[in-house]
Amino acid sequence: MEKVLGIGGVFFHGKDRAALRAWYSENLGITQTPTDYDSPCWETDSGPTVWEPFDEGTEYFGAASQQWMVNFRVRDLDAMMAQLKNNGVEVTFEMDAPNGRFARLTDPEGNPIQLWEPGGVAG
């Protein structure tokens, strides 16, 4: 069976596209999509990726009207949370779980973001 190799992009609507692109670059280090074919685009480290539909109407993403949430894998959740807070971004620690540690934030347009540091429960 032929299968996909990973996520090739995440696409969503935004009220201020330029501001959102800059916010993701400045706060999460996501390279902005190049405007030519000679510049590199954002490359991710290989690792686990979860693809999971949720029940319609779930409040897990925040408002029931939210149709999606991005979960970004991070190397050091504490360092990422400190960086975001230093940039004036409100971020809250969510939980330690058997598969890692989680935190939550939203982008400037209210889109939910979850950060995930894979691994076991911190001891």
Backbone atoms as SQL, in Angstrom:
CREATE TABLE atoms (id INTEGER PRIMARY KEY, chain TEXT, resi INTEGER, resn TEXT, atom TEXT, x REAL, y REAL, z REAL);
INSERT INTO atoms VALUES
  (1, 'A', 1, 'MET', 'N', 0.837, -1.179, 0.000),
  (2, 'A', 1, 'MET', 'CA', 0.000, 0.000, 0.000),
  (3, 'A', 1, 'MET', 'C', 0.883, 1.243, 0.000),
  (4, 'A', 2, 'GLU', 'N', 0.620, 2.158, -0.905),
  (5, 'A', 2, 'GLU', 'CA', 1.306, 3.441, -0.908),
  (6, 'A', 2, 'GLU', 'C', 0.714, 4.289, 0.210),
  (7, 'A', 3, 'LYS', 'N', 1.545, 5.040, 0.922),
  (8, 'A', 3, 'LYS', 'CA', 1.035, 5.875, 2.005),
  (9, 'A', 3, 'LYS', 'C', 1.714, 7.234, 1.989),
  (10, 'A', 4, 'VAL', 'N', 1.092, 8.207, 2.623),
  (11, 'A', 4, 'VAL', 'CA', 1.682, 9.533, 2.702),
  (12, 'A', 4, 'VAL', 'C', 2.898, 9.491, 3.622),
  (13, 'A', 5, 'LEU', 'N', 3.812, 10.420, 3.431),
  (14, 'A', 5, 'LEU', 'CA', 5.054, 10.444, 4.193),
  (15, 'A', 5, 'LEU', 'C', 5.012, 11.372, 5.397),
  (16, 'A', 6, 'GLY', 'N', 4.051, 12.246, 5.434),
  (17, 'A', 6, 'GLY', 'CA', 3.946, 13.216, 6.526),
  (18, 'A', 6, 'GLY', 'C', 3.067, 14.360, 6.096),
  (19, 'A', 7, 'ILE', 'N', 3.005, 15.371, 6.912),
  (20, 'A', 7, 'ILE', 'CA', 2.192, 16.535, 6.595),
  (21, 'A', 7, 'ILE', 'C', 3.011, 17.471, 5.722),
  (22, 'A', 8, 'GLY', 'N', 2.482, 17.839, 4.572),
  (23, 'A', 8, 'GLY', 'CA', 3.170, 18.723, 3.650),
  (24, 'A', 8, 'GLY', 'C', 2.814, 20.182, 3.847),
  (25, 'A', 9, 'GLY', 'N', 1.798, 20.465, 4.616),
  (26, 'A', 9, 'GLY', 'CA', 1.408, 21.841, 4.889),
  (27, 'A', 9, 'GLY', 'C', 0.148, 21.886, 5.711),
  (28, 'A', 10, 'VAL', 'N', -0.050, 22.987, 6.395),
  (29, 'A', 10, 'VAL', 'CA', -1.282, 23.260, 7.118),
  (30, 'A', 10, 'VAL', 'C', -1.780, 24.587, 6.573),
  (31, 'A', 11, 'PHE', 'N', -2.994, 24.625, 6.079),
  (32, 'A', 11, 'PHE', 'CA', -3.537, 25.804, 5.423),
  (33, 'A', 11, 'PHE', 'C', -4.817, 26.227, 6.126),
  (34, 'A', 12, 'PHE', 'N', -4.953, 27.519, 6.393),
  (35, 'A', 12, 'PHE', 'CA', -6.138, 28.014, 7.072),
  (36, 'A', 12, 'PHE', 'C', -6.356, 29.475, 6.723),
  (37, 'A', 13, 'HIS', 'N', -7.579, 29.948, 6.943),
  (38, 'A', 13, 'HIS', 'CA', -7.925, 31.337, 6.657),
  (39, 'A', 13, 'HIS', 'C', -7.422, 32.243, 7.770),
  (40, 'A', 14, 'GLY', 'N', -7.111, 33.481, 7.418),
  (41, 'A', 14, 'GLY', 'CA', -6.714, 34.468, 8.405),
  (42, 'A', 14, 'GLY', 'C', -7.192, 35.842, 7.984),
  (43, 'A', 15, 'LYS', 'N', -7.513, 36.666, 8.950),
  (44, 'A', 15, 'LYS', 'CA', -7.955, 38.028, 8.647),
  (45, 'A', 15, 'LYS', 'C', -6.782, 38.881, 8.171),
  (46, 'A', 16, 'ASP', 'N', -5.600, 38.685, 8.786),
  (47, 'A', 16, 'ASP', 'CA', -4.408, 39.453, 8.433),
  (48, 'A', 16, 'ASP', 'C', -3.277, 38.471, 8.167),
  (49, 'A', 17, 'ARG', 'N', -3.207, 37.988, 6.947),
  (50, 'A', 17, 'ARG', 'CA', -2.258, 36.936, 6.558),
  (51, 'A', 17, 'ARG', 'C', -0.813, 37.324, 6.869),
  (52, 'A', 18, 'ALA', 'N', -0.416, 38.538, 6.519),
  (53, 'A', 18, 'ALA', 'CA', 0.970, 38.966, 6.738),
  (54, 'A', 18, 'ALA', 'C', 1.313, 38.978, 8.225),
  (55, 'A', 19, 'ALA', 'N', 0.395, 39.478, 9.047),
  (56, 'A', 19, 'ALA', 'CA', 0.636, 39.526, 10.490),
  (57, 'A', 19, 'ALA', 'C', 0.717, 38.121, 11.077),
  (58, 'A', 20, 'LEU', 'N', -0.137, 37.209, 10.633),
  (59, 'A', 20, 'LEU', 'CA', -0.091, 35.833, 11.135),
  (60, 'A', 20, 'LEU', 'C', 1.213, 35.140, 10.737),
  (61, 'A', 21, 'ARG', 'N', 1.623, 35.323, 9.481),
  (62, 'A', 21, 'ARG', 'CA', 2.885, 34.727, 9.031),
  (63, 'A', 21, 'ARG', 'C', 4.037, 35.228, 9.899),
  (64, 'A', 22, 'ALA', 'N', 4.079, 36.520, 10.164),
  (65, 'A', 22, 'ALA', 'CA', 5.142, 37.099, 10.988),
  (66, 'A', 22, 'ALA', 'C', 5.064, 36.574, 12.422),
  (67, 'A', 23, 'TRP', 'N', 3.858, 36.466, 12.987),
  (68, 'A', 23, 'TRP', 'CA', 3.697, 35.986, 14.363),
  (69, 'A', 23, 'TRP', 'C', 4.226, 34.565, 14.509),
  (70, 'A', 24, 'TYR', 'N', 3.855, 33.681, 13.586),
  (71, 'A', 24, 'TYR', 'CA', 4.330, 32.293, 13.662),
  (72, 'A', 24, 'TYR', 'C', 5.844, 32.222, 13.499),
  (73, 'A', 25, 'SER', 'N', 6.415, 33.069, 12.676),
  (74, 'A', 25, 'SER', 'CA', 7.860, 33.096, 12.486),
  (75, 'A', 25, 'SER', 'C', 8.569, 33.624, 13.736),
  (76, 'A', 26, 'GLU', 'N', 8.094, 34.744, 14.270),
  (77, 'A', 26, 'GLU', 'CA', 8.749, 35.390, 15.407),
  (78, 'A', 26, 'GLU', 'C', 8.568, 34.635, 16.718),
  (79, 'A', 27, 'ASN', 'N', 7.443, 33.964, 16.901),
  (80, 'A', 27, 'ASN', 'CA', 7.161, 33.315, 18.178),
  (81, 'A', 27, 'ASN', 'C', 7.436, 31.821, 18.199),
  (82, 'A', 28, 'LEU', 'N', 7.258, 31.148, 17.069),
  (83, 'A', 28, 'LEU', 'CA', 7.434, 29.698, 17.045),
  (84, 'A', 28, 'LEU', 'C', 8.565, 29.256, 16.124),
  (85, 'A', 29, 'GLY', 'N', 9.196, 30.195, 15.427),
  (86, 'A', 29, 'GLY', 'CA', 10.339, 29.852, 14.580),
  (87, 'A', 29, 'GLY', 'C', 9.976, 29.161, 13.287),
  (88, 'A', 30, 'ILE', 'N', 8.741, 29.325, 12.827),
  (89, 'A', 30, 'ILE', 'CA', 8.317, 28.700, 11.580),
  (90, 'A', 30, 'ILE', 'C', 8.716, 29.612, 10.424),
  (91, 'A', 31, 'THR', 'N', 9.599, 29.117, 9.572),
  (92, 'A', 31, 'THR', 'CA', 10.058, 29.891, 8.429),
  (93, 'A', 31, 'THR', 'C', 8.871, 30.231, 7.536),
  (94, 'A', 32, 'GLN', 'N', 8.774, 31.489, 7.156),
  (95, 'A', 32, 'GLN', 'CA', 7.684, 31.888, 6.271),
  (96, 'A', 32, 'GLN', 'C', 7.857, 31.226, 4.906),
  (97, 'A', 33, 'THR', 'N', 6.745, 30.910, 4.269),
  (98, 'A', 33, 'THR', 'CA', 6.764, 30.277, 2.951),
  (99, 'A', 33, 'THR', 'C', 7.487, 31.201, 1.981),
  (100, 'A', 34, 'PRO', 'N', 8.480, 30.678, 1.255),
  (101, 'A', 34, 'PRO', 'CA', 9.222, 31.528, 0.320),
  (102, 'A', 34, 'PRO', 'C', 8.347, 32.019, -0.832),
  (103, 'A', 35, 'THR', 'N', 8.758, 33.111, -1.412),
  (104, 'A', 35, 'THR', 'CA', 8.032, 33.677, -2.546),
  (105, 'A', 35, 'THR', 'C', 8.716, 33.334, -3.863),
  (106, 'A', 36, 'ASP', 'N', 9.750, 32.487, -3.807),
  (107, 'A', 36, 'ASP', 'CA', 10.431, 32.040, -5.022),
  (108, 'A', 36, 'ASP', 'C', 10.781, 30.559, -4.869),
  (109, 'A', 37, 'TYR', 'N', 11.272, 29.958, -5.939),
  (110, 'A', 37, 'TYR', 'CA', 11.572, 28.524, -5.907),
  (111, 'A', 37, 'TYR', 'C', 12.998, 28.222, -5.496),
  (112, 'A', 38, 'ASP', 'N', 13.791, 29.237, -5.202),
  (113, 'A', 38, 'ASP', 'CA', 15.180, 29.030, -4.805),
  (114, 'A', 38, 'ASP', 'C', 15.386, 29.052, -3.299),
  (115, 'A', 39, 'SER', 'N', 14.434, 29.582, -2.550),
  (116, 'A', 39, 'SER', 'CA', 14.555, 29.685, -1.101),
  (117, 'A', 39, 'SER', 'C', 13.910, 28.475, -0.435),
  (118, 'A', 40, 'PRO', 'N', 14.494, 28.012, 0.669),
  (119, 'A', 40, 'PRO', 'CA', 13.924, 26.847, 1.352),
  (120, 'A', 40, 'PRO', 'C', 12.679, 27.203, 2.148),
  (121, 'A', 41, 'CYS', 'N', 11.785, 26.235, 2.291),
  (122, 'A', 41, 'CYS', 'CA', 10.634, 26.413, 3.158),
  (123, 'A', 41, 'CYS', 'C', 10.963, 25.796, 4.522),
  (124, 'A', 42, 'TRP', 'N', 10.055, 25.903, 5.450),
  (125, 'A', 42, 'TRP', 'CA', 10.233, 25.372, 6.801),
  (126, 'A', 42, 'TRP', 'C', 10.422, 23.867, 6.732),
  (127, 'A', 43, 'GLU', 'N', 11.421, 23.346, 7.427),
  (128, 'A', 43, 'GLU', 'CA', 11.633, 21.900, 7.512),
  (129, 'A', 43, 'GLU', 'C', 11.492, 21.476, 8.958),
  (130, 'A', 44, 'THR', 'N', 10.748, 20.412, 9.166),
  (131, 'A', 44, 'THR', 'CA', 10.519, 19.917, 10.516),
  (132, 'A', 44, 'THR', 'C', 11.452, 18.752, 10.812),
  (133, 'A', 45, 'ASP', 'N', 11.675, 18.511, 12.094),
  (134, 'A', 45, 'ASP', 'CA', 12.415, 17.324, 12.511),
  (135, 'A', 45, 'ASP', 'C', 11.474, 16.134, 12.424),
  (136, 'A', 46, 'SER', 'N', 12.018, 14.988, 12.085),
  (137, 'A', 46, 'SER', 'CA', 11.160, 13.803, 12.042),
  (138, 'A', 46, 'SER', 'C', 10.791, 13.404, 13.459),
  (139, 'A', 47, 'GLY', 'N', 9.670, 12.782, 13.581),
  (140, 'A', 47, 'GLY', 'CA', 9.206, 12.346, 14.882),
  (141, 'A', 47, 'GLY', 'C', 7.739, 11.988, 14.801),
  (142, 'A', 48, 'PRO', 'N', 7.157, 11.666, 15.941),
  (143, 'A', 48, 'PRO', 'CA', 5.767, 11.223, 15.940),
  (144, 'A', 48, 'PRO', 'C', 4.815, 12.334, 15.531),
  (145, 'A', 49, 'THR', 'N', 3.769, 11.955, 14.807),
  (146, 'A', 49, 'THR', 'CA', 2.701, 12.860, 14.405),
  (147, 'A', 49, 'THR', 'C', 1.375, 12.160, 14.647),
  (148, 'A', 50, 'VAL', 'N', 0.460, 12.834, 15.287),
  (149, 'A', 50, 'VAL', 'CA', -0.865, 12.270, 15.556),
  (150, 'A', 50, 'VAL', 'C', -1.853, 12.896, 14.576),
  (151, 'A', 51, 'TRP', 'N', -2.651, 12.081, 13.942),
  (152, 'A', 51, 'TRP', 'CA', -3.721, 12.531, 13.043),
  (153, 'A', 51, 'TRP', 'C', -5.002, 11.980, 13.632),
  (154, 'A', 52, 'GLU', 'N', -5.827, 12.824, 14.243),
  (155, 'A', 52, 'GLU', 'CA', -6.974, 12.313, 14.989),
  (156, 'A', 52, 'GLU', 'C', -8.185, 13.223, 14.877),
  (157, 'A', 53, 'PRO', 'N', -9.275, 12.748, 14.275),
  (158, 'A', 53, 'PRO', 'CA', -10.517, 13.512, 14.298),
  (159, 'A', 53, 'PRO', 'C', -11.108, 13.504, 15.708),
  (160, 'A', 54, 'PHE', 'N', -11.769, 14.574, 16.068),
  (161, 'A', 54, 'PHE', 'CA', -12.456, 14.668, 17.350),
  (162, 'A', 54, 'PHE', 'C', -13.952, 14.713, 17.080),
  (163, 'A', 55, 'ASP', 'N', -14.757, 14.413, 18.096),
  (164, 'A', 55, 'ASP', 'CA', -16.206, 14.485, 17.954),
  (165, 'A', 55, 'ASP', 'C', -16.632, 15.909, 17.628),
  (166, 'A', 56, 'GLU', 'N', -17.630, 16.031, 16.774),
  (167, 'A', 56, 'GLU', 'CA', -18.177, 17.332, 16.430),
  (168, 'A', 56, 'GLU', 'C', -18.684, 18.017, 17.695),
  (169, 'A', 57, 'GLY', 'N', -18.413, 19.291, 17.826),
  (170, 'A', 57, 'GLY', 'CA', -18.872, 20.041, 18.984),
  (171, 'A', 57, 'GLY', 'C', -17.950, 19.960, 20.189),
  (172, 'A', 58, 'THR', 'N', -16.794, 19.281, 20.055),
  (173, 'A', 58, 'THR', 'CA', -15.879, 19.194, 21.181),
  (174, 'A', 58, 'THR', 'C', -15.433, 20.581, 21.611),
  (175, 'A', 59, 'GLU', 'N', -15.199, 20.753, 22.881),
  (176, 'A', 59, 'GLU', 'CA', -14.680, 22.014, 23.392),
  (177, 'A', 59, 'GLU', 'C', -13.179, 21.916, 23.640),
  (178, 'A', 60, 'TYR', 'N', -12.571, 20.817, 23.241),
  (179, 'A', 60, 'TYR', 'CA', -11.142, 20.601, 23.467),
  (180, 'A', 60, 'TYR', 'C', -10.291, 21.640, 22.755),
  (181, 'A', 61, 'PHE', 'N', -10.759, 22.139, 21.607),
  (182, 'A', 61, 'PHE', 'CA', -10.002, 23.134, 20.848),
  (183, 'A', 61, 'PHE', 'C', -10.216, 24.541, 21.376),
  (184, 'A', 62, 'GLY', 'N', -11.164, 24.729, 22.260),
  (185, 'A', 62, 'GLY', 'CA', -11.552, 26.054, 22.726),
  (186, 'A', 62, 'GLY', 'C', -13.012, 26.253, 22.399),
  (187, 'A', 63, 'ALA', 'N', -13.312, 27.266, 21.616),
  (188, 'A', 63, 'ALA', 'CA', -14.694, 27.536, 21.216),
  (189, 'A', 63, 'ALA', 'C', -15.209, 26.398, 20.337),
  (190, 'A', 64, 'ALA', 'N', -16.478, 26.069, 20.490),
  (191, 'A', 64, 'ALA', 'CA', -17.070, 24.990, 19.694),
  (192, 'A', 64, 'ALA', 'C', -17.011, 25.282, 18.201),
  (193, 'A', 65, 'SER', 'N', -16.875, 26.555, 17.837),
  (194, 'A', 65, 'SER', 'CA', -16.799, 26.922, 16.423),
  (195, 'A', 65, 'SER', 'C', -15.433, 26.606, 15.795),
  (196, 'A', 66, 'GLN', 'N', -14.425, 26.324, 16.616),
  (197, 'A', 66, 'GLN', 'CA', -13.096, 25.996, 16.087),
  (198, 'A', 66, 'GLN', 'C', -13.144, 24.640, 15.394),
  (199, 'A', 67, 'GLN', 'N', -12.670, 24.595, 14.164),
  (200, 'A', 67, 'GLN', 'CA', -12.695, 23.360, 13.387),
  (201, 'A', 67, 'GLN', 'C', -11.370, 22.606, 13.423),
  (202, 'A', 68, 'TRP', 'N', -10.316, 23.236, 13.934),
  (203, 'A', 68, 'TRP', 'CA', -9.014, 22.592, 13.920),
  (204, 'A', 68, 'TRP', 'C', -8.154, 23.135, 15.052),
  (205, 'A', 69, 'MET', 'N', -7.091, 22.416, 15.367),
  (206, 'A', 69, 'MET', 'CA', -6.073, 22.854, 16.314),
  (207, 'A', 69, 'MET', 'C', -4.757, 22.244, 15.852),
  (208, 'A', 70, 'VAL', 'N', -3.706, 23.024, 15.856),
  (209, 'A', 70, 'VAL', 'CA', -2.384, 22.511, 15.505),
  (210, 'A', 70, 'VAL', 'C', -1.659, 22.138, 16.787),
  (211, 'A', 71, 'ASN', 'N', -1.020, 20.986, 16.783),
  (212, 'A', 71, 'ASN', 'CA', -0.177, 20.528, 17.884),
  (213, 'A', 71, 'ASN', 'C', 1.243, 20.528, 17.350),
  (214, 'A', 72, 'PHE', 'N', 2.103, 21.367, 17.926),
  (215, 'A', 72, 'PHE', 'CA', 3.503, 21.426, 17.516),
  (216, 'A', 72, 'PHE', 'C', 4.359, 20.659, 18.512),
  (217, 'A', 73, 'ARG', 'N', 5.221, 19.782, 17.996),
  (218, 'A', 73, 'ARG', 'CA', 6.205, 19.083, 18.811),
  (219, 'A', 73, 'ARG', 'C', 7.321, 20.056, 19.165),
  (220, 'A', 74, 'VAL', 'N', 7.751, 20.081, 20.420),
  (221, 'A', 74, 'VAL', 'CA', 8.861, 20.927, 20.853),
  (222, 'A', 74, 'VAL', 'C', 9.884, 20.081, 21.605),
  (223, 'A', 75, 'ARG', 'N', 11.127, 20.539, 21.596),
  (224, 'A', 75, 'ARG', 'CA', 12.208, 19.830, 22.286),
  (225, 'A', 75, 'ARG', 'C', 12.165, 20.094, 23.795),
  (226, 'A', 76, 'ASP', 'N', 11.911, 21.356, 24.191),
  (227, 'A', 76, 'ASP', 'CA', 11.958, 21.760, 25.596),
  (228, 'A', 76, 'ASP', 'C', 10.751, 22.665, 25.867),
  (229, 'A', 77, 'LEU', 'N', 9.713, 22.092, 26.444),
  (230, 'A', 77, 'LEU', 'CA', 8.473, 22.832, 26.664),
  (231, 'A', 77, 'LEU', 'C', 8.687, 24.034, 27.573),
  (232, 'A', 78, 'ASP', 'N', 9.481, 23.868, 28.636),
  (233, 'A', 78, 'ASP', 'CA', 9.706, 24.981, 29.556),
  (234, 'A', 78, 'ASP', 'C', 10.395, 26.147, 28.851),
  (235, 'A', 79, 'ALA', 'N', 11.396, 25.863, 28.032),
  (236, 'A', 79, 'ALA', 'CA', 12.099, 26.920, 27.296),
  (237, 'A', 79, 'ALA', 'C', 11.172, 27.598, 26.296),
  (238, 'A', 80, 'MET', 'N', 10.338, 26.831, 25.607),
  (239, 'A', 80, 'MET', 'CA', 9.404, 27.410, 24.641),
  (240, 'A', 80, 'MET', 'C', 8.374, 28.284, 25.344),
  (241, 'A', 81, 'MET', 'N', 7.853, 27.817, 26.486),
  (242, 'A', 81, 'MET', 'CA', 6.880, 28.612, 27.229),
  (243, 'A', 81, 'MET', 'C', 7.516, 29.914, 27.706),
  (244, 'A', 82, 'ALA', 'N', 8.752, 29.862, 28.193),
  (245, 'A', 82, 'ALA', 'CA', 9.445, 31.074, 28.643),
  (246, 'A', 82, 'ALA', 'C', 9.644, 32.041, 27.479),
  (247, 'A', 83, 'GLN', 'N', 10.034, 31.527, 26.319),
  (248, 'A', 83, 'GLN', 'CA', 10.232, 32.362, 25.134),
  (249, 'A', 83, 'GLN', 'C', 8.934, 33.065, 24.743),
  (250, 'A', 84, 'LEU', 'N', 7.851, 32.318, 24.714),
  (251, 'A', 84, 'LEU', 'CA', 6.560, 32.890, 24.349),
  (252, 'A', 84, 'LEU', 'C', 6.126, 33.956, 25.354),
  (253, 'A', 85, 'LYS', 'N', 6.247, 33.654, 26.637),
  (254, 'A', 85, 'LYS', 'CA', 5.862, 34.621, 27.669),
  (255, 'A', 85, 'LYS', 'C', 6.721, 35.876, 27.566),
  (256, 'A', 86, 'ASN', 'N', 8.010, 35.715, 27.266),
  (257, 'A', 86, 'ASN', 'CA', 8.912, 36.852, 27.081),
  (258, 'A', 86, 'ASN', 'C', 8.469, 37.718, 25.898),
  (259, 'A', 87, 'ASN', 'N', 7.820, 37.100, 24.897),
  (260, 'A', 87, 'ASN', 'CA', 7.311, 37.821, 23.733),
  (261, 'A', 87, 'ASN', 'C', 5.898, 38.377, 23.963),
  (262, 'A', 88, 'GLY', 'N', 5.391, 38.221, 25.196),
  (263, 'A', 88, 'GLY', 'CA', 4.070, 38.742, 25.512),
  (264, 'A', 88, 'GLY', 'C', 2.924, 37.836, 25.115),
  (265, 'A', 89, 'VAL', 'N', 3.230, 36.566, 24.817),
  (266, 'A', 89, 'VAL', 'CA', 2.198, 35.606, 24.416),
  (267, 'A', 89, 'VAL', 'C', 1.718, 34.865, 25.656),
  (268, 'A', 90, 'GLU', 'N', 0.408, 34.845, 25.866),
  (269, 'A', 90, 'GLU', 'CA', -0.160, 34.117, 26.998),
  (270, 'A', 90, 'GLU', 'C', -0.126, 32.619, 26.684),
  (271, 'A', 91, 'VAL', 'N', 0.537, 31.864, 27.537),
  (272, 'A', 91, 'VAL', 'CA', 0.636, 30.415, 27.357),
  (273, 'A', 91, 'VAL', 'C', 0.427, 29.773, 28.718),
  (274, 'A', 92, 'THR', 'N', -0.321, 28.672, 28.749),
  (275, 'A', 92, 'THR', 'CA', -0.591, 27.996, 30.014),
  (276, 'A', 92, 'THR', 'C', -0.145, 26.547, 29.925),
  (277, 'A', 93, 'PHE', 'N', 0.466, 26.080, 30.994),
  (278, 'A', 93, 'PHE', 'CA', 0.824, 24.669, 31.074),
  (279, 'A', 93, 'PHE', 'C', -0.465, 23.890, 31.181),
  (280, 'A', 94, 'GLU', 'N', -0.554, 22.807, 30.411),
  (281, 'A', 94, 'GLU', 'CA', -1.790, 22.034, 30.390),
  (282, 'A', 94, 'GLU', 'C', -1.698, 20.794, 31.265),
  (283, 'A', 95, 'MET', 'N', -0.698, 19.925, 30.981),
  (284, 'A', 95, 'MET', 'CA', -0.623, 18.690, 31.760),
  (285, 'A', 95, 'MET', 'C', 0.640, 17.903, 31.449),
  (286, 'A', 96, 'ASP', 'N', 0.985, 17.038, 32.412),
  (287, 'A', 96, 'ASP', 'CA', 1.935, 15.958, 32.194),
  (288, 'A', 96, 'ASP', 'C', 1.097, 14.732, 31.896),
  (289, 'A', 97, 'ALA', 'N', 1.480, 13.969, 30.902),
  (290, 'A', 97, 'ALA', 'CA', 0.728, 12.777, 30.526),
  (291, 'A', 97, 'ALA', 'C', 1.711, 11.649, 30.244),
  (292, 'A', 98, 'PRO', 'N', 1.234, 10.422, 30.143),
  (293, 'A', 98, 'PRO', 'CA', 2.141, 9.309, 29.855),
  (294, 'A', 98, 'PRO', 'C', 2.924, 9.477, 28.554),
  (295, 'A', 99, 'ASN', 'N', 2.405, 10.246, 27.601),
  (296, 'A', 99, 'ASN', 'CA', 3.099, 10.424, 26.320),
  (297, 'A', 99, 'ASN', 'C', 3.806, 11.773, 26.211),
  (298, 'A', 100, 'GLY', 'N', 3.874, 12.543, 27.309),
  (299, 'A', 100, 'GLY', 'CA', 4.620, 13.788, 27.278),
  (300, 'A', 100, 'GLY', 'C', 3.956, 14.906, 28.058),
  (301, 'A', 101, 'ARG', 'N', 4.430, 16.125, 27.794),
  (302, 'A', 101, 'ARG', 'CA', 3.947, 17.323, 28.485),
  (303, 'A', 101, 'ARG', 'C', 3.292, 18.255, 27.465),
  (304, 'A', 102, 'PHE', 'N', 2.265, 18.986, 27.903),
  (305, 'A', 102, 'PHE', 'CA', 1.464, 19.798, 26.988),
  (306, 'A', 102, 'PHE', 'C', 1.240, 21.203, 27.549),
  (307, 'A', 103, 'ALA', 'N', 1.148, 22.175, 26.635),
  (308, 'A', 103, 'ALA', 'CA', 0.796, 23.550, 26.983),
  (309, 'A', 103, 'ALA', 'C', -0.135, 24.087, 25.900),
  (310, 'A', 104, 'ARG', 'N', -0.830, 25.184, 26.204),
  (311, 'A', 104, 'ARG', 'CA', -1.810, 25.774, 25.282),
  (312, 'A', 104, 'ARG', 'C', -1.553, 27.259, 25.093),
  (313, 'A', 105, 'LEU', 'N', -1.885, 27.729, 23.887),
  (314, 'A', 105, 'LEU', 'CA', -1.893, 29.140, 23.569),
  (315, 'A', 105, 'LEU', 'C', -2.775, 29.343, 22.355),
  (316, 'A', 106, 'THR', 'N', -2.984, 30.589, 21.972),
  (317, 'A', 106, 'THR', 'CA', -3.697, 30.896, 20.739),
  (318, 'A', 106, 'THR', 'C', -2.869, 31.905, 19.956),
  (319, 'A', 107, 'ASP', 'N', -3.053, 31.889, 18.634),
  (320, 'A', 107, 'ASP', 'CA', -2.380, 32.896, 17.812),
  (321, 'A', 107, 'ASP', 'C', -3.186, 34.196, 17.908),
  (322, 'A', 108, 'PRO', 'N', -2.720, 35.282, 17.293),
  (323, 'A', 108, 'PRO', 'CA', -3.422, 36.564, 17.428),
  (324, 'A', 108, 'PRO', 'C', -4.869, 36.574, 16.933),
  (325, 'A', 109, 'GLU', 'N', -5.261, 35.598, 16.124),
  (326, 'A', 109, 'GLU', 'CA', -6.640, 35.544, 15.638),
  (327, 'A', 109, 'GLU', 'C', -7.491, 34.526, 16.390),
  (328, 'A', 110, 'GLY', 'N', -6.949, 34.000, 17.499),
  (329, 'A', 110, 'GLY', 'CA', -7.710, 33.090, 18.351),
  (330, 'A', 110, 'GLY', 'C', -7.659, 31.627, 17.958),
  (331, 'A', 111, 'ASN', 'N', -6.806, 31.263, 16.991),
  (332, 'A', 111, 'ASN', 'CA', -6.675, 29.853, 16.609),
  (333, 'A', 111, 'ASN', 'C', -5.923, 29.099, 17.699),
  (334, 'A', 112, 'PRO', 'N', -6.454, 27.969, 18.141),
  (335, 'A', 112, 'PRO', 'CA', -5.822, 27.231, 19.229),
  (336, 'A', 112, 'PRO', 'C', -4.545, 26.521, 18.779),
  (337, 'A', 113, 'ILE', 'N', -3.562, 26.506, 19.677),
  (338, 'A', 113, 'ILE', 'CA', -2.287, 25.822, 19.440),
  (339, 'A', 113, 'ILE', 'C', -1.967, 25.023, 20.697),
  (340, 'A', 114, 'GLN', 'N', -1.556, 23.793, 20.502),
  (341, 'A', 114, 'GLN', 'CA', -1.089, 22.969, 21.603),
  (342, 'A', 114, 'GLN', 'C', 0.383, 22.673, 21.353),
  (343, 'A', 115, 'LEU', 'N', 1.204, 22.779, 22.393),
  (344, 'A', 115, 'LEU', 'CA', 2.614, 22.420, 22.322),
  (345, 'A', 115, 'LEU', 'C', 2.795, 21.085, 23.025),
  (346, 'A', 116, 'TRP', 'N', 3.624, 20.232, 22.454),
  (347, 'A', 116, 'TRP', 'CA', 3.817, 18.884, 22.993),
  (348, 'A', 116, 'TRP', 'C', 5.299, 18.559, 23.057),
  (349, 'A', 117, 'GLU', 'N', 5.777, 18.258, 24.257),
  (350, 'A', 117, 'GLU', 'CA', 7.128, 17.732, 24.453),
  (351, 'A', 117, 'GLU', 'C', 6.967, 16.224, 24.653),
  (352, 'A', 118, 'PRO', 'N', 7.252, 15.416, 23.600),
  (353, 'A', 118, 'PRO', 'CA', 7.064, 13.975, 23.721),
  (354, 'A', 118, 'PRO', 'C', 7.934, 13.362, 24.820),
  (355, 'A', 119, 'GLY', 'N', 7.455, 12.278, 25.380),
  (356, 'A', 119, 'GLY', 'CA', 8.202, 11.557, 26.396),
  (357, 'A', 119, 'GLY', 'C', 7.276, 11.109, 27.498),
  (358, 'A', 120, 'GLY', 'N', 7.858, 10.520, 28.512),
  (359, 'A', 120, 'GLY', 'CA', 7.078, 10.060, 29.656),
  (360, 'A', 120, 'GLY', 'C', 6.820, 11.179, 30.634),
  (361, 'A', 121, 'VAL', 'N', 6.044, 10.887, 31.644),
  (362, 'A', 121, 'VAL', 'CA', 5.718, 11.862, 32.688),
  (363, 'A', 121, 'VAL', 'C', 7.009, 12.269, 33.386),
  (364, 'A', 122, 'ALA', 'N', 7.193, 13.586, 33.527),
  (365, 'A', 122, 'ALA', 'CA', 8.374, 14.101, 34.213),
  (366, 'A', 122, 'ALA', 'C', 8.346, 13.652, 35.660),
  (367, 'A', 123, 'GLY', 'N', 9.478, 13.255, 36.155),
  (368, 'A', 123, 'GLY', 'CA', 9.524, 12.750, 37.525),
  (369, 'A', 123, 'GLY', 'C', 10.344, 13.605, 38.312);
